[in-house]
Amino acid sequence: MVELLLVVGVLVAMFVAYNIGGSTTGPAFGPAVGADAISKTTAAALMGLFFFLGAWTIGRNVVTKLGTELVVDPAVFTLESSIAVLFFIGIALLMGNLFGVPASTSMTAVGAIAGLALAGGVLDMAVMGEIAVWWVVSPIIGFWVSLILGRYFYARLNRMVAMERSTGPLLDLDRSGVVPVPRVNQTTNRRELVGTITVVAIGCLMAFSSGTSNIANAVAPLVGSDELAMNPAIILGGIAVAIGAFTIARRTLETMGSDITELPLTAAIVVASVSSTLVVFLSALGIPASFVIIATMSIVGLGWGRATRPVTVPEAVTGEETPPVTVDALAEDEEGEALPPIGEKDAEDVPDPSALFNPATTARVVLMQNVVPAIATIGAYLTFRFVPIFGI
């Protein structure tokens, strides 16, 4: 019976990891895909590889933290309760993926575990409070850092890295030898090559960071119950994440790469840099990072900063001048363009043609990123509190 339950637990854990692959590929590689730097298939392959590297190296530390420190008594992680926690995490994440919204895996997993701990009266409120505070602070930091970069530095960055994509492919395969060798296509210019490598490399860093944080969301309950060893758990979780990246991640890639905003390459690099830096910082502190929300707020902050360039800070604060927020707020600068000083308002300097971010899409993202963790938390608490079979 125990062996059968363990098999069920492993399958549920892989189901969770599968949904993690679907929900985290968008924030990591959505900017690169939205800028046409790589295809969705390439993004999925890179996600699977670098997620596993992050999980195998640093991720085991976060697994230990969630499996032991969040609850006062780790004995609450019986095999049965671990399976139930994973079930709630998986169902909640699946709902987010079906809506095409990259829900926060960290918030969902911690919420489900907190529901279990609350039902058993063993939740460590100090640890939970520390995690919750960083969840609130980190998106605010991402928003303001991106806003400042968009307002004061975006034009300069755009002149450095902005490029026009060539008509041909970035690379060709030289099949003249025994082993095909990738070579730069003759139509590819140096700036295009460097810019593409940069934004993809940052996406890989985000995927690595996701592995350090999010592997715990799939396997921590089973590892904490001592029913599954660390290394096999990470391998199984990594495989499932890769499958999710190749399948259901396509919708979240569209949401993060094009539905919220049309990101040119410069904006993609800024968003990925800010988000990945914050995620690495939080992972170093042992905090399960909610980089889905960080990336979303970074996109919005960058657009607002770019759109408010023609307005002085006092005018923005008092509301005397409120420029339209548009796609052109990110994309209007062209290489070599001479920009007006901050606060110099010519009609042509204020973007106008179309909305920077789709309000309906943004509202759906914000709503689901709060609803999904709430479903996991409430469902876990009610189950462990009132279903006698778990004995919590």
Short mmCIF file of N, CA and C in Angstrom, two decimals, residues 70 107 110 125-139 287-288:
data_model
loop_
_atom_site.label_atom_id
_atom_site.label_comp_id
_atom_site.label_asym_id
_atom_site.label_seq_id
_atom_site.Cartn_x
_atom_site.Cartn_y
_atom_site.Cartn_z
N LEU A 70 9.44 25.77 7.30
CA LEU A 70 8.16 26.47 7.26
C LEU A 70 7.17 25.91 8.28
N MET A 107 4.20 31.20 -4.51
CA MET A 107 3.07 31.57 -3.68
C MET A 107 2.07 30.43 -3.55
N VAL A 110 3.80 27.55 -1.27
CA VAL A 110 3.88 27.98 0.13
C VAL A 110 2.48 28.08 0.71
N MET A 125 5.18 31.15 12.06
CA MET A 125 4.72 32.45 11.62
C MET A 125 5.87 33.39 11.28
N ALA A 126 7.01 33.22 11.95
CA ALA A 126 8.16 34.09 11.66
C ALA A 126 8.69 33.83 10.25
N VAL A 127 8.83 32.56 9.90
CA VAL A 127 9.31 32.21 8.56
C VAL A 127 8.28 32.64 7.51
N MET A 128 7.00 32.38 7.80
CA MET A 128 5.94 32.75 6.86
C MET A 128 5.90 34.27 6.67
N GLY A 129 6.08 35.01 7.76
CA GLY A 129 6.08 36.46 7.67
C GLY A 129 7.23 37.00 6.84
N GLU A 130 8.41 36.40 7.02
CA GLU A 130 9.58 36.83 6.24
C GLU A 130 9.34 36.62 4.75
N ILE A 131 8.80 35.46 4.40
CA ILE A 131 8.52 35.16 2.99
C ILE A 131 7.49 36.13 2.43
N ALA A 132 6.42 36.37 3.18
CA ALA A 132 5.33 37.25 2.71
C ALA A 132 5.81 38.68 2.50
N VAL A 133 6.66 39.16 3.40
CA VAL A 133 7.17 40.53 3.27
C VAL A 133 7.96 40.70 1.98
N TRP A 134 8.80 39.73 1.67
CA TRP A 134 9.59 39.82 0.44
C TRP A 134 8.70 39.69 -0.79
N TRP A 135 7.61 38.94 -0.70
CA TRP A 135 6.68 38.85 -1.82
C TRP A 135 6.05 40.21 -2.13
N VAL A 136 5.83 41.02 -1.10
CA VAL A 136 5.25 42.34 -1.31
C VAL A 136 6.32 43.32 -1.80
N VAL A 137 7.49 43.27 -1.19
CA VAL A 137 8.54 44.25 -1.47
C VAL A 137 9.18 44.04 -2.85
N SER A 138 9.44 42.80 -3.23
CA SER A 138 10.20 42.55 -4.46
C SER A 138 9.51 43.05 -5.73
N PRO A 139 8.18 42.88 -5.93
CA PRO A 139 7.56 43.46 -7.12
C PRO A 139 7.62 44.98 -7.14
N ILE A 287 14.61 32.63 0.12
CA ILE A 287 13.20 32.95 -0.07
C ILE A 287 12.71 32.36 -1.39
N PRO A 288 11.64 31.55 -1.37
CA PRO A 288 11.05 31.07 -2.63
C PRO A 288 10.55 32.26 -3.43
#
